[in-house]
PDB file of C-alpha atoms and ligand atoms in Angstrom:
ATOM      1  CA  MET W   1       0.000   0.000   0.000  1.00  0.00           C
ATOM      2  CA  THR W   2       1.306   3.470  -0.791  1.00  0.00           C
ATOM      3  CA  GLY W   3      -1.279   6.279  -0.266  1.00  0.00           C
ATOM      4  CA  LYS W   4      -0.838   9.383   1.844  1.00  0.00           C
ATOM      5  CA  VAL W   5       2.262   9.389   4.024  1.00  0.00           C
ATOM      6  CA  ARG W   6       1.249   9.973   7.658  1.00  0.00           C
ATOM      7  CA  LYS W   7       4.257   8.799   9.634  1.00  0.00           C
ATOM      8  CA  VAL W   8       7.892   9.714   9.913  1.00  0.00           C
ATOM      9  CA  VAL W   9      10.615   7.673  11.578  1.00  0.00           C
ATOM     10  CA  PHE W  10      13.565   9.331  13.318  1.00  0.00           C
ATOM     11  CA  PRO W  11      16.388   6.868  13.991  1.00  0.00           C
ATOM     12  CA  ALA W  12      17.998   8.270  17.146  1.00  0.00           C
ATOM     13  CA  ALA W  13      19.721   5.353  18.801  1.00  0.00           C
ATOM     14  CA  GLY W  14      23.218   5.953  17.404  1.00  0.00           C
ATOM     15  CA  LEU W  15      26.176   6.406  19.704  1.00  0.00           C
ATOM     16  CA  GLY W  16      27.178   9.800  18.304  1.00  0.00           C
ATOM     17  CA  THR W  17      30.868   8.913  18.191  1.00  0.00           C
ATOM     18  CA  ARG W  18      31.645  11.730  15.726  1.00  0.00           C
ATOM     19  CA  PHE W  19      30.753  14.223  18.410  1.00  0.00           C
ATOM     20  CA  LEU W  20      32.523  12.890  21.478  1.00  0.00           C
ATOM     21  CA  PRO W  21      33.005  13.923  24.222  1.00  0.00           C
ATOM     22  CA  ALA W  22      29.811  16.063  24.021  1.00  0.00           C
ATOM     23  CA  THR W  23      27.769  12.946  23.262  1.00  0.00           C
ATOM     24  CA  LYS W  24      29.132  10.755  26.026  1.00  0.00           C
ATOM     25  CA  ALA W  25      26.180  11.412  28.335  1.00  0.00           C
ATOM     26  CA  GLN W  26      23.929  13.391  25.988  1.00  0.00           C
ATOM     27  CA  PRO W  27      22.199  12.281  22.793  1.00  0.00           C
ATOM     28  CA  LYS W  28      23.595  14.001  19.712  1.00  0.00           C
ATOM     29  CA  GLU W  29      20.000  14.646  18.625  1.00  0.00           C
ATOM     30  CA  MET W  30      19.737  17.033  21.582  1.00  0.00           C
ATOM     31  CA  LEU W  31      22.770  19.177  20.675  1.00  0.00           C
ATOM     32  CA  PRO W  32      21.370  22.678  20.156  1.00  0.00           C
ATOM     33  CA  LEU W  33      21.760  24.724  17.005  1.00  0.00           C
ATOM     34  CA  VAL W  34      21.480  28.176  18.603  1.00  0.00           C
ATOM     35  CA  ASP W  35      18.655  27.230  21.012  1.00  0.00           C
ATOM     36  CA  LYS W  36      16.812  24.299  19.455  1.00  0.00           C
ATOM     37  CA  PRO W  37      17.932  20.676  19.545  1.00  0.00           C
ATOM     38  CA  LEU W  38      18.862  19.104  16.209  1.00  0.00           C
ATOM     39  CA  ILE W  39      15.944  16.678  16.252  1.00  0.00           C
ATOM     40  CA  GLN W  40      13.422  19.484  16.603  1.00  0.00           C
ATOM     41  CA  TYR W  41      14.512  20.956  13.265  1.00  0.00           C
ATOM     42  CA  GLY W  42      13.676  17.607  11.639  1.00  0.00           C
ATOM     43  CA  VAL W  43      10.374  17.333  13.505  1.00  0.00           C
ATOM     44  CA  GLU W  44       9.369  20.827  12.396  1.00  0.00           C
ATOM     45  CA  GLU W  45      10.310  19.983   8.810  1.00  0.00           C
ATOM     46  CA  ALA W  46       8.016  16.934   8.990  1.00  0.00           C
ATOM     47  CA  ILE W  47       5.148  19.001  10.405  1.00  0.00           C
ATOM     48  CA  HIS W  48       5.582  21.656   7.726  1.00  0.00           C
ATOM     49  CA  SER W  49       5.462  18.836   5.183  1.00  0.00           C
ATOM     50  CA  GLY W  50       2.074  17.685   6.534  1.00  0.00           C
ATOM     51  CA  ILE W  51       3.240  14.745   8.697  1.00  0.00           C
ATOM     52  CA  GLN W  52       2.330  14.821  12.381  1.00  0.00           C
ATOM     53  CA  ASN W  53       2.801  11.255  13.431  1.00  0.00           C
ATOM     54  CA  ILE W  54       6.366  10.962  14.698  1.00  0.00           C
ATOM     55  CA  ILE W  55       8.111   7.705  15.579  1.00  0.00           C
ATOM     56  CA  ILE W  56      11.451   8.034  17.338  1.00  0.00           C
ATOM     57  CA  VAL W  57      13.739   5.017  17.533  1.00  0.00           C
ATOM     58  CA  THR W  58      15.733   5.521  20.706  1.00  0.00           C
ATOM     59  CA  GLY W  59      18.320   3.658  22.698  1.00  0.00           C
ATOM     60  CA  ARG W  60      20.024   3.768  26.063  1.00  0.00           C
ATOM     61  CA  GLY W  61      20.720   7.260  27.410  1.00  0.00           C
ATOM     62  CA  LYS W  62      18.167   8.958  25.179  1.00  0.00           C
ATOM     63  CA  ALA W  63      15.549   9.830  27.817  1.00  0.00           C
ATOM     64  CA  SER W  64      16.094  13.570  27.315  1.00  0.00           C
ATOM     65  CA  ILE W  65      14.612  13.254  23.800  1.00  0.00           C
ATOM     66  CA  GLU W  66      11.382  11.900  25.309  1.00  0.00           C
ATOM     67  CA  ASP W  67      11.374  14.617  27.954  1.00  0.00           C
ATOM     68  CA  HIS W  68      11.887  17.271  25.317  1.00  0.00           C
ATOM     69  CA  PHE W  69       8.704  16.356  23.450  1.00  0.00           C
ATOM     70  CA  ASP W  70       6.729  15.736  26.636  1.00  0.00           C
ATOM     71  CA  VAL W  71       4.737  18.239  28.685  1.00  0.00           C
ATOM     72  CA  SER W  72       6.836  19.925  31.352  1.00  0.00           C
ATOM     73  CA  PHE W  73       4.325  20.995  34.017  1.00  0.00           C
ATOM     74  CA  GLU W  74       6.908  22.521  36.367  1.00  0.00           C
ATOM     75  CA  LEU W  75       8.496  24.592  33.616  1.00  0.00           C
ATOM     76  CA  GLU W  76       5.134  25.716  32.217  1.00  0.00           C
ATOM     77  CA  HIS W  77       3.939  26.651  35.694  1.00  0.00           C
ATOM     78  CA  LEU W  78       7.076  28.678  36.360  1.00  0.00           C
ATOM     79  CA  LEU W  79       6.837  30.526  33.034  1.00  0.00           C
ATOM     80  CA  GLU W  80       3.136  31.164  33.635  1.00  0.00           C
ATOM     81  CA  THR W  81       3.636  32.678  37.082  1.00  0.00           C
ATOM     82  CA  LYS W  82       6.505  34.807  35.772  1.00  0.00           C
ATOM     83  CA  LYS W  83       4.306  35.889  32.831  1.00  0.00           C
ATOM     84  CA  LYS W  84       6.917  34.805  30.288  1.00  0.00           C
ATOM     85  CA  THR W  85       4.253  34.229  27.644  1.00  0.00           C
ATOM     86  CA  ASP W  86       6.590  34.012  24.628  1.00  0.00           C
ATOM     87  CA  LEU W  87       8.730  31.347  26.223  1.00  0.00           C
ATOM     88  CA  LEU W  88       5.647  29.533  27.488  1.00  0.00           C
ATOM     89  CA  LYS W  89       4.275  29.364  23.969  1.00  0.00           C
ATOM     90  CA  GLN W  90       7.561  27.999  22.613  1.00  0.00           C
ATOM     91  CA  VAL W  91       7.699  25.324  25.295  1.00  0.00           C
ATOM     92  CA  ARG W  92       4.018  24.364  24.799  1.00  0.00           C
ATOM     93  CA  ASP W  93       4.305  24.282  21.019  1.00  0.00           C
ATOM     94  CA  ILE W  94       6.918  21.537  21.254  1.00  0.00           C
ATOM     95  CA  SER W  95       4.607  19.102  23.037  1.00  0.00           C
ATOM     96  CA  ASP W  96       1.434  20.281  21.268  1.00  0.00           C
ATOM     97  CA  MET W  97       2.680  19.984  17.737  1.00  0.00           C
ATOM     98  CA  ILE W  98       3.086  16.272  17.447  1.00  0.00           C
ATOM     99  CA  ASP W  99       1.810  12.842  18.192  1.00  0.00           C
ATOM    100  CA  VAL W 100       4.979  10.985  19.112  1.00  0.00           C
ATOM    101  CA  SER W 101       5.673   7.322  19.815  1.00  0.00           C
ATOM    102  CA  TYR W 102       8.915   5.663  20.816  1.00  0.00           C
ATOM    103  CA  VAL W 103      10.443   2.314  20.127  1.00  0.00           C
ATOM    104  CA  ARG W 104      13.751   1.041  21.456  1.00  0.00           C
ATOM    105  CA  GLN W 105      16.672  -0.190  19.419  1.00  0.00           C
ATOM    106  CA  LYS W 106      18.527  -2.176  22.042  1.00  0.00           C
ATOM    107  CA  GLU W 107      21.778  -2.443  20.099  1.00  0.00           C
ATOM    108  CA  ALA W 108      23.142   0.006  17.541  1.00  0.00           C
ATOM    109  CA  LEU W 109      23.243  -2.502  14.663  1.00  0.00           C
ATOM    110  CA  GLY W 110      22.872   0.024  11.857  1.00  0.00           C
ATOM    111  CA  LEU W 111      20.433   2.396  10.181  1.00  0.00           C
ATOM    112  CA  GLY W 112      18.513  -0.393   8.439  1.00  0.00           C
ATOM    113  CA  HIS W 113      18.091  -2.205  11.733  1.00  0.00           C
ATOM    114  CA  ALA W 114      16.837   0.999  13.393  1.00  0.00           C
ATOM    115  CA  VAL W 115      14.208   1.485  10.680  1.00  0.00           C
ATOM    116  CA  LEU W 116      13.096  -2.132  11.042  1.00  0.00           C
ATOM    117  CA  ARG W 117      12.397  -1.489  14.734  1.00  0.00           C
ATOM    118  CA  ALA W 118       9.644   0.933  13.662  1.00  0.00           C
ATOM    119  CA  ARG W 119       7.801  -1.699  11.607  1.00  0.00           C
ATOM    120  CA  GLU W 120       4.963  -2.365  14.072  1.00  0.00           C
ATOM    121  CA  LEU W 121       4.281   1.335  14.542  1.00  0.00           C
ATOM    122  CA  VAL W 122       4.438   2.086  10.817  1.00  0.00           C
ATOM    123  CA  GLY W 123       2.275  -0.822   9.646  1.00  0.00           C
ATOM    124  CA  ASN W 124       1.560  -1.472   5.986  1.00  0.00           C
ATOM    125  CA  GLU W 125       1.906   2.031   4.599  1.00  0.00           C
ATOM    126  CA  SER W 126       4.549   4.281   3.036  1.00  0.00           C
ATOM    127  CA  PHE W 127       6.466   6.386   5.541  1.00  0.00           C
ATOM    128  CA  ALA W 128       9.230   8.974   5.747  1.00  0.00           C
ATOM    129  CA  VAL W 129      12.629   8.653   7.431  1.00  0.00           C
ATOM    130  CA  VAL W 130      14.591  11.648   8.691  1.00  0.00           C
ATOM    131  CA  LEU W 131      18.197  11.573   9.903  1.00  0.00           C
ATOM    132  CA  SER W 132      18.401  14.556  12.216  1.00  0.00           C
ATOM    133  CA  ASP W 133      22.151  15.039  11.581  1.00  0.00           C
ATOM    134  CA  ASP W 134      21.189  16.371   8.189  1.00  0.00           C
ATOM    135  CA  VAL W 135      19.655  19.784   8.757  1.00  0.00           C
ATOM    136  CA  ILE W 136      18.148  21.274   5.619  1.00  0.00           C
ATOM    137  CA  VAL W 137      17.070  24.853   5.032  1.00  0.00           C
ATOM    138  CA  SER W 138      14.720  25.339   2.088  1.00  0.00           C
ATOM    139  CA  ASP W 139      11.636  27.234   0.957  1.00  0.00           C
ATOM    140  CA  ILE W 140       9.691  24.025   0.422  1.00  0.00           C
ATOM    141  CA  PRO W 141      10.592  21.528   3.177  1.00  0.00           C
ATOM    142  CA  CYS W 142      12.790  18.752   1.796  1.00  0.00           C
ATOM    143  CA  ILE W 143      10.387  16.020   2.941  1.00  0.00           C
ATOM    144  CA  ARG W 144       7.559  17.796   1.105  1.00  0.00           C
ATOM    145  CA  GLN W 145       9.660  17.836  -2.084  1.00  0.00           C
ATOM    146  CA  LEU W 146      10.149  14.066  -1.821  1.00  0.00           C
ATOM    147  CA  LEU W 147       6.485  13.472  -0.942  1.00  0.00           C
ATOM    148  CA  ASP W 148       5.398  15.172  -4.155  1.00  0.00           C
ATOM    149  CA  ILE W 149       7.458  12.650  -6.149  1.00  0.00           C
ATOM    150  CA  HIS W 150       6.232   9.724  -4.029  1.00  0.00           C
ATOM    151  CA  ASP W 151       2.600  10.789  -4.425  1.00  0.00           C
ATOM    152  CA  PHE W 152       3.021  10.944  -8.205  1.00  0.00           C
ATOM    153  CA  TYR W 153       4.875   7.666  -8.785  1.00  0.00           C
ATOM    154  CA  GLY W 154       3.762   5.685  -5.702  1.00  0.00           C
ATOM    155  CA  ALA W 155       7.394   4.637  -5.213  1.00  0.00           C
ATOM    156  CA  SER W 156      10.251   5.078  -2.737  1.00  0.00           C
ATOM    157  CA  VAL W 157      12.226   8.322  -3.037  1.00  0.00           C
ATOM    158  CA  VAL W 158      15.617   9.266  -1.582  1.00  0.00           C
ATOM    159  CA  ALA W 159      17.053  12.775  -1.248  1.00  0.00           C
ATOM    160  CA  LEU W 160      20.181  13.349  -3.338  1.00  0.00           C
ATOM    161  CA  MET W 161      22.962  15.916  -3.296  1.00  0.00           C
ATOM    162  CA  GLU W 162      26.124  16.303  -5.362  1.00  0.00           C
ATOM    163  CA  VAL W 163      29.221  15.975  -3.195  1.00  0.00           C
ATOM    164  CA  PRO W 164      32.922  16.397  -4.067  1.00  0.00           C
ATOM    165  CA  PRO W 165      34.971  13.219  -4.712  1.00  0.00           C
ATOM    166  CA  GLU W 166      36.994  13.522  -1.487  1.00  0.00           C
ATOM    167  CA  GLN W 167      33.782  13.316   0.556  1.00  0.00           C
ATOM    168  CA  ILE W 168      31.837  10.716  -1.390  1.00  0.00           C
ATOM    169  CA  SER W 169      33.050   7.751   0.690  1.00  0.00           C
ATOM    170  CA  ALA W 170      31.056   9.036   3.694  1.00  0.00           C
ATOM    171  CA  TYR W 171      27.721   8.448   1.940  1.00  0.00           C
ATOM    172  CA  GLY W 172      25.368   6.071   0.235  1.00  0.00           C
ATOM    173  CA  VAL W 173      25.933   6.763  -3.485  1.00  0.00           C
ATOM    174  CA  VAL W 174      23.563   6.111  -6.392  1.00  0.00           C
ATOM    175  CA  ASP W 175      23.936   5.180 -10.006  1.00  0.00           C
ATOM    176  CA  ALA W 176      20.952   6.912 -11.580  1.00  0.00           C
ATOM    177  CA  GLU W 177      19.475   8.172 -14.823  1.00  0.00           C
ATOM    178  CA  PRO W 178      17.620  11.476 -15.210  1.00  0.00           C
ATOM    179  CA  VAL W 179      13.836  11.337 -15.561  1.00  0.00           C
ATOM    180  CA  GLU W 180      11.720  13.975 -17.281  1.00  0.00           C
ATOM    181  CA  HIS W 181       9.138  15.274 -14.836  1.00  0.00           C
ATOM    182  CA  ALA W 182       7.135  18.495 -15.085  1.00  0.00           C
ATOM    183  CA  GLY W 183       8.569  21.120 -12.755  1.00  0.00           C
ATOM    184  CA  ALA W 184      11.524  18.989 -11.639  1.00  0.00           C
ATOM    185  CA  ASN W 185      14.066  20.832 -13.822  1.00  0.00           C
ATOM    186  CA  GLY W 186      16.473  17.921 -14.079  1.00  0.00           C
ATOM    187  CA  ARG W 187      16.294  17.121 -10.357  1.00  0.00           C
ATOM    188  CA  LEU W 188      14.548  13.789 -10.689  1.00  0.00           C
ATOM    189  CA  PHE W 189      16.412  10.502 -11.246  1.00  0.00           C
ATOM    190  CA  ARG W 190      15.523   6.879 -11.455  1.00  0.00           C
ATOM    191  CA  VAL W 191      17.961   4.863  -9.363  1.00  0.00           C
ATOM    192  CA  ARG W 192      19.704   1.965 -11.150  1.00  0.00           C
ATOM    193  CA  ASN W 193      21.979   0.870  -8.338  1.00  0.00           C
ATOM    194  CA  MET W 194      23.414   2.100  -5.080  1.00  0.00           C
ATOM    195  CA  VAL W 195      26.325   1.427  -2.771  1.00  0.00           C
ATOM    196  CA  GLU W 196      26.998   2.386   0.852  1.00  0.00           C
ATOM    197  CA  LYS W 197      30.239   4.245   1.569  1.00  0.00           C
ATOM    198  CA  PRO W 198      32.202   3.325  -1.590  1.00  0.00           C
ATOM    199  CA  LYS W 199      35.861   4.217  -2.017  1.00  0.00           C
ATOM    200  CA  ALA W 200      36.120   7.379  -4.126  1.00  0.00           C
ATOM    201  CA  GLN W 201      37.410   5.418  -7.136  1.00  0.00           C
ATOM    202  CA  ASP W 202      34.493   2.947  -6.925  1.00  0.00           C
ATOM    203  CA  ALA W 203      31.706   5.515  -6.510  1.00  0.00           C
ATOM    204  CA  PRO W 204      29.149   5.183  -9.323  1.00  0.00           C
ATOM    205  CA  SER W 205      28.507   8.971  -9.388  1.00  0.00           C
ATOM    206  CA  ASN W 206      28.824  12.131  -7.313  1.00  0.00           C
ATOM    207  CA  LEU W 207      25.191  11.839  -6.165  1.00  0.00           C
ATOM    208  CA  ALA W 208      25.037  11.079  -2.457  1.00  0.00           C
ATOM    209  CA  ILE W 209      21.995  10.063  -0.451  1.00  0.00           C
ATOM    210  CA  ILE W 210      21.111  12.663   2.200  1.00  0.00           C
ATOM    211  CA  GLY W 211      19.086  11.749   5.277  1.00  0.00           C
ATOM    212  CA  ARG W 212      15.545  12.076   3.934  1.00  0.00           C
ATOM    213  CA  TYR W 213      13.679   9.079   2.552  1.00  0.00           C
ATOM    214  CA  ILE W 214      10.133   8.136   1.601  1.00  0.00           C
ATOM    215  CA  LEU W 215       9.885   4.364   1.773  1.00  0.00           C
ATOM    216  CA  VAL W 216       7.255   1.851   0.725  1.00  0.00           C
ATOM    217  CA  PRO W 217       6.471  -0.790   3.379  1.00  0.00           C
ATOM    218  CA  GLY W 218       8.213  -3.470   1.276  1.00  0.00           C
ATOM    219  CA  ILE W 219      11.475  -2.021   2.625  1.00  0.00           C
ATOM    220  CA  PHE W 220      10.943  -3.991   5.842  1.00  0.00           C
ATOM    221  CA  GLN W 221      11.171  -7.365   4.043  1.00  0.00           C
ATOM    222  CA  SER W 222      14.276  -6.102   2.254  1.00  0.00           C
ATOM    223  CA  ILE W 223      15.924  -5.081   5.530  1.00  0.00           C
ATOM    224  CA  GLU W 224      15.224  -8.557   6.891  1.00  0.00           C
ATOM    225  CA  ALA W 225      16.665 -10.169   3.777  1.00  0.00           C
ATOM    226  CA  ILE W 226      20.099  -8.509   3.730  1.00  0.00           C
ATOM    227  CA  PRO W 227      23.278  -9.400   5.614  1.00  0.00           C
ATOM    228  CA  PRO W 228      25.363  -6.789   7.488  1.00  0.00           C
ATOM    229  CA  GLY W 229      27.265  -4.496   5.102  1.00  0.00           C
ATOM    230  CA  ALA W 230      29.659  -1.540   5.487  1.00  0.00           C
ATOM    231  CA  GLY W 231      31.016  -1.314   9.039  1.00  0.00           C
ATOM    232  CA  GLY W 232      29.358  -4.641   9.890  1.00  0.00           C
ATOM    233  CA  GLU W 233      25.997  -2.835  10.123  1.00  0.00           C
ATOM    234  CA  ILE W 234      22.574  -3.522   8.611  1.00  0.00           C
ATOM    235  CA  GLN W 235      22.556  -0.698   6.086  1.00  0.00           C
ATOM    236  CA  LEU W 236      19.435   1.013   4.760  1.00  0.00           C
ATOM    237  CA  THR W 237      21.235   1.564   1.446  1.00  0.00           C
ATOM    238  CA  ASP W 238      21.725  -2.213   1.059  1.00  0.00           C
ATOM    239  CA  ALA W 239      18.030  -2.768   1.793  1.00  0.00           C
ATOM    240  CA  LEU W 240      17.085  -0.183  -0.847  1.00  0.00           C
ATOM    241  CA  LYS W 241      19.344  -1.956  -3.311  1.00  0.00           C
ATOM    242  CA  HIS W 242      17.526  -5.195  -2.502  1.00  0.00           C
ATOM    243  CA  LEU W 243      14.150  -3.453  -2.948  1.00  0.00           C
ATOM    244  CA  LEU W 244      15.296  -2.231  -6.376  1.00  0.00           C
ATOM    245  CA  ARG W 245      15.073  -5.787  -7.682  1.00  0.00           C
ATOM    246  CA  SER W 246      11.283  -5.641  -7.470  1.00  0.00           C
ATOM    247  CA  ARG W 247      10.305  -1.977  -7.103  1.00  0.00           C
ATOM    248  CA  PRO W 248      11.424   1.284  -8.723  1.00  0.00           C
ATOM    249  CA  ILE W 249      13.232   3.856  -6.574  1.00  0.00           C
ATOM    250  CA  TYR W 250      13.562   7.528  -7.397  1.00  0.00           C
ATOM    251  CA  GLY W 251      16.178  10.031  -6.308  1.00  0.00           C
ATOM    252  CA  TYR W 252      15.455  13.743  -6.028  1.00  0.00           C
ATOM    253  CA  LYS W 253      18.161  16.405  -5.962  1.00  0.00           C
ATOM    254  CA  PHE W 254      16.340  18.552  -3.446  1.00  0.00           C
ATOM    255  CA  GLU W 255      16.283  22.332  -3.471  1.00  0.00           C
ATOM    256  CA  GLY W 256      17.835  23.798  -0.338  1.00  0.00           C
ATOM    257  CA  LYS W 257      20.996  23.966   1.725  1.00  0.00           C
ATOM    258  CA  ARG W 258      22.039  21.029   3.841  1.00  0.00           C
ATOM    259  CA  PHE W 259      24.306  21.065   6.879  1.00  0.00           C
ATOM    260  CA  ASP W 260      25.977  17.962   8.237  1.00  0.00           C
ATOM    261  CA  ALA W 261      25.330  18.852  11.864  1.00  0.00           C
ATOM    262  CA  GLY W 262      26.620  15.468  13.045  1.00  0.00           C
ATOM    263  CA  ASP W 263      30.104  16.638  12.110  1.00  0.00           C
ATOM    264  CA  LYS W 264      31.896  19.255  14.214  1.00  0.00           C
ATOM    265  CA  LEU W 265      32.727  21.601  11.325  1.00  0.00           C
ATOM    266  CA  GLY W 266      29.261  21.205   9.789  1.00  0.00           C
ATOM    267  CA  PHE W 267      27.715  21.882  13.174  1.00  0.00           C
ATOM    268  CA  LEU W 268      29.694  25.105  13.561  1.00  0.00           C
ATOM    269  CA  GLN W 269      28.711  26.245  10.059  1.00  0.00           C
ATOM    270  CA  ALA W 270      25.037  25.557  10.801  1.00  0.00           C
ATOM    271  CA  THR W 271      25.279  27.398  14.115  1.00  0.00           C
ATOM    272  CA  VAL W 272      26.769  30.505  12.491  1.00  0.00           C
ATOM    273  CA  GLU W 273      24.267  30.589   9.626  1.00  0.00           C
ATOM    274  CA  PHE W 274      21.254  29.922  11.844  1.00  0.00           C
ATOM    275  CA  ALA W 275      22.328  32.609  14.297  1.00  0.00           C
ATOM    276  CA  LEU W 276      22.812  35.112  11.455  1.00  0.00           C
ATOM    277  CA  ARG W 277      19.268  34.427  10.218  1.00  0.00           C
ATOM    278  CA  ARG W 278      17.677  35.148  13.587  1.00  0.00           C
ATOM    279  CA  ASP W 279      15.789  38.411  14.049  1.00  0.00           C
ATOM    280  CA  ASP W 280      16.774  38.626  17.705  1.00  0.00           C
ATOM    281  CA  LEU W 281      20.463  37.687  17.318  1.00  0.00           C
ATOM    282  CA  GLY W 282      21.450  38.256  13.694  1.00  0.00           C
ATOM    283  CA  SER W 283      22.608  41.866  13.753  1.00  0.00           C
ATOM    284  CA  GLY W 284      24.535  41.616  17.038  1.00  0.00           C
ATOM    285  CA  PHE W 285      26.173  38.389  15.937  1.00  0.00           C
ATOM    286  CA  ARG W 286      27.067  39.799  12.496  1.00  0.00           C
ATOM    287  CA  GLU W 287      28.682  42.798  14.187  1.00  0.00           C
ATOM    288  CA  TYR W 288      30.661  40.490  16.450  1.00  0.00           C
ATOM    289  CA  LEU W 289      31.881  38.354  13.524  1.00  0.00           C
ATOM    290  CA  ARG W 290      32.955  41.492  11.641  1.00  0.00           C
ATOM    291  CA  SER W 291      34.929  42.644  14.675  1.00  0.00           C
ATOM    292  CA  LEU W 292      37.013  39.460  14.468  1.00  0.00           C
ATOM    293  CA  GLN W 293      38.595  40.721  11.221  1.00  0.00           C
ATOM    294  CA  LEU W 294      39.395  37.227   9.996  1.00  0.00           C
TER     295      LEU W 294
HETATM  296  C1  LIG M 301      23.807   7.502   6.630  1.00  0.00           C
HETATM  297  C2  LIG M 301      23.465   6.545   5.490  1.00  0.00           C
HETATM  298  C3  LIG M 301      24.111   7.023   4.184  1.00  0.00           C
HETATM  299  C4  LIG M 301      23.722   8.450   3.901  1.00  0.00           C
HETATM  300  C5  LIG M 301      24.038   9.354   5.110  1.00  0.00           C
HETATM  301  C6  LIG M 301      23.462  10.744   4.887  1.00  0.00           C
HETATM  302  O1  LIG M 301      25.173   7.393   6.906  1.00  0.00           O
HETATM  303  O2  LIG M 301      23.903   5.236   5.819  1.00  0.00           O
HETATM  304  O3  LIG M 301      23.716   6.200   3.122  1.00  0.00           O
HETATM  305  O4  LIG M 301      24.402   8.896   2.752  1.00  0.00           O
HETATM  306  O5  LIG M 301      23.466   8.833   6.312  1.00  0.00           O
HETATM  307  O6  LIG M 301      23.807  11.608   5.931  1.00  0.00           O
HETATM  308  P1  LIG M 301      25.849   7.922   8.284  1.00  0.00           P
HETATM  309  O7  LIG M 301      25.987   9.404   8.116  1.00  0.00           O
HETATM  310  O8  LIG M 301      24.919   7.553   9.380  1.00  0.00           O
HETATM  311  O9  LIG M 301      27.163   7.229   8.357  1.00  0.00           O
END
């Protein structure tokens, strides 16, 4: 069954090793870009794309994610008595905006394995997956861009971005052919093959998969069918490759700017750009940066 996509899965059980020591006792999904945790950017993108049903795959030490999306009576009470209405609204909006469920991934066995843990909650329908490390700024939310392709073709869609050769080995990479599609302006591809974290010389193209997916429910059988791949993990890319044998998969070079906020440099870049965009901080921060005379 394809139909309207109602659910989005956030794998959030990873160990966050790229961001140690900050992530030793704190989930990387809760690292703040300016004043909002990474995962909230993804959740807001999903909501702005028309998806309210959020499934978070968590692991040990991730309780603060649940607390973040829960109601905080003490905090709300305090803000109410102090008449901090703006802050109260922000805090309430977080718990009001979504219907969230959690499922545990007991061992970090890979992205494919994490997605499989959401099977019961997803059921037999197409769903979205968001990797909250990938923060994307765009006029039309990236998930919405992919949904439009999914709704048209009734097939799985992955977000694509061109990356330089020296970085390609950090990604899932596709071999794909362009597809004519009204309004897509050369952004739409039909995937022929894909490989997880290839060596630069083996990469089939410069088109990397970025952490936004719309998946048909058949992906669950594919995840079950594949052996561990790169890094000894059950890879979502390998499952997609398996799915390709029986179902078409599309790739969409999304419009927007993506930050790899799971990487220290990418995180810093996102922080600077997000701060500069803020009405309340932008001008003061810009002045400060100028004063550094780099
Ligand atoms: C994951 C996926 C990879 C994808 C990447 C996008 O890798 O396995 O295919 O290209 O996300 O950010 P990770 O970054 O978790 O190693």
